[in-house]
PDB file of C-alpha atoms in Angstrom:
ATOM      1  CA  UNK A   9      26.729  79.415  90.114  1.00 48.00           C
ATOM      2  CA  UNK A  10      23.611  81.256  88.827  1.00 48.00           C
ATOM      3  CA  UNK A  11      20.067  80.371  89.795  1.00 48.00           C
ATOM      4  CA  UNK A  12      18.913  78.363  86.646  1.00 47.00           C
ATOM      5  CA  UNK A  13      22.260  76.374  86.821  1.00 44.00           C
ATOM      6  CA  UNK A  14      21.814  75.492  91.050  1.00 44.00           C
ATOM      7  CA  UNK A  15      18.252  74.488  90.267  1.00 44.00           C
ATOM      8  CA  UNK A  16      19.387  72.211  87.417  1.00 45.00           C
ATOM      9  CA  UNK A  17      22.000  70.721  89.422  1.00 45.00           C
ATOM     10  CA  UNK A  18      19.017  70.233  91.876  1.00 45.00           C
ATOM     11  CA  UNK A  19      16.937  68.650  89.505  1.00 44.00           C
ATOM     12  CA  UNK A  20      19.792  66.273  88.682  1.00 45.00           C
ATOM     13  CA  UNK A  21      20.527  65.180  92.187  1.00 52.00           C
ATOM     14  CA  UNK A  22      17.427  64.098  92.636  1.00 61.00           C
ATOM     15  CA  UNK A  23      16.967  62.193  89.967  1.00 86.00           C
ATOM     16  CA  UNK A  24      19.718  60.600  90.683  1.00 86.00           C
ATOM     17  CA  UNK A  25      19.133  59.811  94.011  1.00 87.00           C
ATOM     18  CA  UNK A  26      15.798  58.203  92.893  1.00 87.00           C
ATOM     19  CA  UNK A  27      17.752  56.542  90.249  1.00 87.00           C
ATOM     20  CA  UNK A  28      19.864  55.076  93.090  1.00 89.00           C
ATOM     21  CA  UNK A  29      16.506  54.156  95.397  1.00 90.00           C
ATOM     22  CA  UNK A  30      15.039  52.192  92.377  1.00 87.00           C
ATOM     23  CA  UNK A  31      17.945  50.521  91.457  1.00 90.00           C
ATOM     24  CA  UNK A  32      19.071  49.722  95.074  1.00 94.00           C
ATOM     25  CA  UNK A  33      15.767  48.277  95.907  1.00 94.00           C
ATOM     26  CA  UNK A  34      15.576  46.371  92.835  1.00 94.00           C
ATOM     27  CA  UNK A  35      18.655  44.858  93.476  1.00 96.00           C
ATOM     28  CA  UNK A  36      17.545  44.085  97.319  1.00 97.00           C
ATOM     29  CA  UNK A  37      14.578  42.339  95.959  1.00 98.00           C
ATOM     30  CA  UNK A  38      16.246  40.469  93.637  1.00 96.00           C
ATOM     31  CA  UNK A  39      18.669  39.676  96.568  1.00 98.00           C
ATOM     32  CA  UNK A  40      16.062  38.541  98.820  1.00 98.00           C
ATOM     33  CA  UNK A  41      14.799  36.385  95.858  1.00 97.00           C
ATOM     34  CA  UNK A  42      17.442  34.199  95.079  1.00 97.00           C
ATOM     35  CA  UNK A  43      18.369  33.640  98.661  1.00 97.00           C
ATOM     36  CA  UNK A  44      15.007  32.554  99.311  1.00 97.00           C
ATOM     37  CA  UNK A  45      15.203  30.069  95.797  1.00 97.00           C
ATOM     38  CA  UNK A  46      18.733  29.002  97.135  1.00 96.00           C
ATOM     39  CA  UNK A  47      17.685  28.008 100.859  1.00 96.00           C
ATOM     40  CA  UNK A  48      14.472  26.354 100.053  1.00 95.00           C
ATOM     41  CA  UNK A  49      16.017  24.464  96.716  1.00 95.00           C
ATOM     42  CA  UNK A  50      17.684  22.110  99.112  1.00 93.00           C
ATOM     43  CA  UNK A  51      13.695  21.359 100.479  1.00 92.00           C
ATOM     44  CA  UNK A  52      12.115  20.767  97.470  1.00 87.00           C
ATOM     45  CA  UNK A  53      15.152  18.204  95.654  1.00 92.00           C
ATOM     46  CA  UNK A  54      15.704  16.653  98.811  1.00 93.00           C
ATOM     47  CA  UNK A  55      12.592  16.018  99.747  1.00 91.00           C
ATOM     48  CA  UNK A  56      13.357  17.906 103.687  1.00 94.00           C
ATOM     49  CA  UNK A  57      10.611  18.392 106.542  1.00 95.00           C
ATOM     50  CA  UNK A  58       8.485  21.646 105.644  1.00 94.00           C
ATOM     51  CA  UNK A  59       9.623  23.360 108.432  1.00 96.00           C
ATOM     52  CA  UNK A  60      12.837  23.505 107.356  1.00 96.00           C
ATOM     53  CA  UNK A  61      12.498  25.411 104.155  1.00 96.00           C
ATOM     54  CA  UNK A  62       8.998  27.198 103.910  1.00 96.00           C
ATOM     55  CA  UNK A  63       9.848  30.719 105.263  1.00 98.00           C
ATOM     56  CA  UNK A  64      12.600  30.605 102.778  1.00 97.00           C
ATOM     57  CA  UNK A  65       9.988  29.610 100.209  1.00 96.00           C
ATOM     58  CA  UNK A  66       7.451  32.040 101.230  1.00 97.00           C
ATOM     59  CA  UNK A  67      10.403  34.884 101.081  1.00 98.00           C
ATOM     60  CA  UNK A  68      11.303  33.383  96.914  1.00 97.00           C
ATOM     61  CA  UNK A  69       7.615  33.786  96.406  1.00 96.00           C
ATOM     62  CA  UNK A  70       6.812  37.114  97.871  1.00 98.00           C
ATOM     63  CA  UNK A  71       9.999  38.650  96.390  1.00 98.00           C
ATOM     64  CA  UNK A  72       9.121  36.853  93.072  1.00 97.00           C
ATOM     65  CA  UNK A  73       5.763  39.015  93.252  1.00 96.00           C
ATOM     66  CA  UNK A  74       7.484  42.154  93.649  1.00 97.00           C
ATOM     67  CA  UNK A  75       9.980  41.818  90.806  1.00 96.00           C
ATOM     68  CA  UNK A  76       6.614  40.666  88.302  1.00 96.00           C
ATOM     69  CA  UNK A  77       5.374  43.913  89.959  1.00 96.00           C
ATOM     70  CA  UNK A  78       8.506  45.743  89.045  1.00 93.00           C
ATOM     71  CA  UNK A  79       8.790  44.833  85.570  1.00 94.00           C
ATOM     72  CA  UNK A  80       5.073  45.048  84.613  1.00 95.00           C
ATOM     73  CA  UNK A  81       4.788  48.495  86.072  1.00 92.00           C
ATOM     74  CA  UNK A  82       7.892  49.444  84.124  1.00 89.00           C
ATOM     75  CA  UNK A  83       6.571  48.054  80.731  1.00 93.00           C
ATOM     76  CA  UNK A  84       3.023  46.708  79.960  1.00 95.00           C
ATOM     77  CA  UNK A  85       5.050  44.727  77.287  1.00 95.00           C
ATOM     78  CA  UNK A  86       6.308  42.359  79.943  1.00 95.00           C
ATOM     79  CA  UNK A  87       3.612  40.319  80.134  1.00 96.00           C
ATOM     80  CA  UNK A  88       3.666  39.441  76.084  1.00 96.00           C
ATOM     81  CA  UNK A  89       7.534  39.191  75.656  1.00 96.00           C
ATOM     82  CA  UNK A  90       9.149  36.204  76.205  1.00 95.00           C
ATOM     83  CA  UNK A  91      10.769  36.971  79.990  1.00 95.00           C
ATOM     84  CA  UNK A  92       6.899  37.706  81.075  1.00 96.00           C
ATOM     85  CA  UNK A  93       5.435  34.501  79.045  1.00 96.00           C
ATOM     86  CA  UNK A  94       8.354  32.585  80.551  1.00 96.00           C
ATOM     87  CA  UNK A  95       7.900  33.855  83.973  1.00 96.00           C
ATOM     88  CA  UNK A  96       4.246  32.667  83.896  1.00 97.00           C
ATOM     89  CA  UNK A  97       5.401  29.199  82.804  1.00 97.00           C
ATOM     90  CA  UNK A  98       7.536  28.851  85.538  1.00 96.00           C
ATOM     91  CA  UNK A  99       4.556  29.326  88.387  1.00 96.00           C
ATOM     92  CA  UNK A 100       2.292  26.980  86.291  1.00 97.00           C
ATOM     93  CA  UNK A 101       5.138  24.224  87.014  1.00 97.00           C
ATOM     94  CA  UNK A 102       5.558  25.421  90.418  1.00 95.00           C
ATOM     95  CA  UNK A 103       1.735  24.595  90.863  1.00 96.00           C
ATOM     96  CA  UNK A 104       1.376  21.584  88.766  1.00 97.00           C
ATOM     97  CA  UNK A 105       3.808  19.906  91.751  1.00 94.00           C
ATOM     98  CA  UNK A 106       0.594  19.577  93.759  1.00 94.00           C
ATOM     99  CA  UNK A 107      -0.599  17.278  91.472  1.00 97.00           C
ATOM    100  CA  UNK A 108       2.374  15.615  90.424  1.00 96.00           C
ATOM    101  CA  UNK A 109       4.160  15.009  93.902  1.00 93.00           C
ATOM    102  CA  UNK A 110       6.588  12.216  92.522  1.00 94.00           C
ATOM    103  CA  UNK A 111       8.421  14.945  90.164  1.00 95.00           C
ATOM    104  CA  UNK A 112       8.649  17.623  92.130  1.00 93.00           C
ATOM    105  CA  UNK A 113      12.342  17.617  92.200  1.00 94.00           C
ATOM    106  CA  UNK A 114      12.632  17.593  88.279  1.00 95.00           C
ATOM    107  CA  UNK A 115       9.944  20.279  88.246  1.00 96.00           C
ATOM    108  CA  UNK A 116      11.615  22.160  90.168  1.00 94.00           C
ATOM    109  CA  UNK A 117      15.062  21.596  88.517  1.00 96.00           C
ATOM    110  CA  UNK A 118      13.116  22.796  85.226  1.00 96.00           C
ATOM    111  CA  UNK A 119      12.192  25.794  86.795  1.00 96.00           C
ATOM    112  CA  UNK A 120      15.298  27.121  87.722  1.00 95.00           C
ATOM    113  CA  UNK A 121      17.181  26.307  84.549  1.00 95.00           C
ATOM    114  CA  UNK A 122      14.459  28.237  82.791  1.00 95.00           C
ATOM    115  CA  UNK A 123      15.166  31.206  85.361  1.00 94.00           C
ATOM    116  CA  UNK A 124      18.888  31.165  83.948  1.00 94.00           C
ATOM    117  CA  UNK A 125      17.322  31.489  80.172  1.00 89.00           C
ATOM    118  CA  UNK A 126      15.159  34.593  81.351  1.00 91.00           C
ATOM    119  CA  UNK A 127      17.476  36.223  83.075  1.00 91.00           C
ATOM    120  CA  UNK A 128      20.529  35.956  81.310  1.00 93.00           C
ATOM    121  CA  UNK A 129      19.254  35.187  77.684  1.00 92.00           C
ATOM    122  CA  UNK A 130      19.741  37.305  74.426  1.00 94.00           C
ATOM    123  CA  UNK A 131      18.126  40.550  74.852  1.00 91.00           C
ATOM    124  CA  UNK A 132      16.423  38.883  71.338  1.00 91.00           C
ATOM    125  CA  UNK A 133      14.792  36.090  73.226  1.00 92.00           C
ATOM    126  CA  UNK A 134      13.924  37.796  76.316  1.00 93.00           C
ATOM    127  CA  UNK A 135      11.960  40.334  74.349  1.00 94.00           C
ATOM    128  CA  UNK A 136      10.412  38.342  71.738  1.00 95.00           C
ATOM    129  CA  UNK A 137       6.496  38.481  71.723  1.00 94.00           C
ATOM    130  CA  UNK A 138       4.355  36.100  71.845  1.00 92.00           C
ATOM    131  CA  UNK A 139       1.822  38.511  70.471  1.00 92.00           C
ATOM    132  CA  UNK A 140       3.563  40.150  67.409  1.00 92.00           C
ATOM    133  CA  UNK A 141       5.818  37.003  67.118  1.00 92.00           C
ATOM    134  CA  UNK A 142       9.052  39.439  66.169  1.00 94.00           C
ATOM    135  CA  UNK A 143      11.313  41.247  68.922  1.00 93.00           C
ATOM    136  CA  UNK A 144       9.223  44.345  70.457  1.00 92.00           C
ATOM    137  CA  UNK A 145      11.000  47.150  72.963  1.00 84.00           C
ATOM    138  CA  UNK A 146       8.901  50.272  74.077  1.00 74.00           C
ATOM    139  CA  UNK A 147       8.697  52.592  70.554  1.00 71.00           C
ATOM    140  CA  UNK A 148      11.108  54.782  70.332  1.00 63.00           C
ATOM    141  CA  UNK A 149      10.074  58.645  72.368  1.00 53.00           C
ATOM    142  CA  UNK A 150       7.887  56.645  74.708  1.00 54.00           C
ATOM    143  CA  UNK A 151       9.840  56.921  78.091  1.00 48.00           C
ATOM    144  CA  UNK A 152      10.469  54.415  80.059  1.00 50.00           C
ATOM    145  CA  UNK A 153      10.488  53.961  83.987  1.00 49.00           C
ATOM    146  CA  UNK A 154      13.973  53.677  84.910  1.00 48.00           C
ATOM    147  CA  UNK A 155      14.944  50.266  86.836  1.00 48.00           C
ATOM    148  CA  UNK A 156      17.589  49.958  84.841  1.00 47.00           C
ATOM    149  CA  UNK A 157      19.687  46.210  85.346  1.00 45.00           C
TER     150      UNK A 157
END
């Protein structure tokens, strides 16, 4: 193996072991997030004591921070395209339960059957903007962070 071809190899490795940190912790997050969504879910439909459900809640929320944080820091265009927009929409329900008590369940029903739409929709819809009104993606050169999934 010559020198330029060990230090290549080098290179490689560890990009690919921060490939496998971002990914792996991007996956752990999202993890944490839906665990959190599934646990407290049964609180907010059913109505259950607080006390029951609200670390799970607080965990959903916190995690639900980190993967904005994740996707904005990976593309500014998040936060025009549809999945960003959407994402947005769903904490403004989450909030407007304070003032309407009585539908909280349906609220919160809403809100995870628009999570389904922005996480498993068309690429198409997911990156639509808002902005430009068409389907954007980071021009083409421009290099993207890799947290690929």
């Amino acid at each position: 193996m010559t020198k330029h071809s060990s230090r290549k190899q080098s290179q490689h490795s560890l990009s690919e072991t921060h490939f496998w940190i971002q990914r792996l912790s991007k996956t752990a997050i999202r993890a944490a997030h839906i665990l959190g969504v599934a646990i407290s879910s049964g609180g907010f439909i059913f109505h259950l004591d607080k006390t029951l459900w609200l670390n799970w809640w607080l965990l959903a929320m916190c995690s639900g921070v980190l993967m904005m944080a994740q996707e904005i820091y990976r593309s500014k265009l998040w936060l025009i395209q549809l999945k960003g927009v959407l994402t947005f929409l769903k904490l403004g329900l989450l909030a407007s339960i304070i003032l309407l008590p009585q539908q909280q369940s349906t609220i919160y029903i809403t809100v995870l059957l628009l999570s389904v739409f922005i996480a498993h929709g068309p690429a198409g819809l997911r990156h639509y903007s808002i902005w430009h009104r068409r389907v954007i993606d980071e021009p083409k050169g421009m290099r993207k962070k890799s947290l690929n999934g």
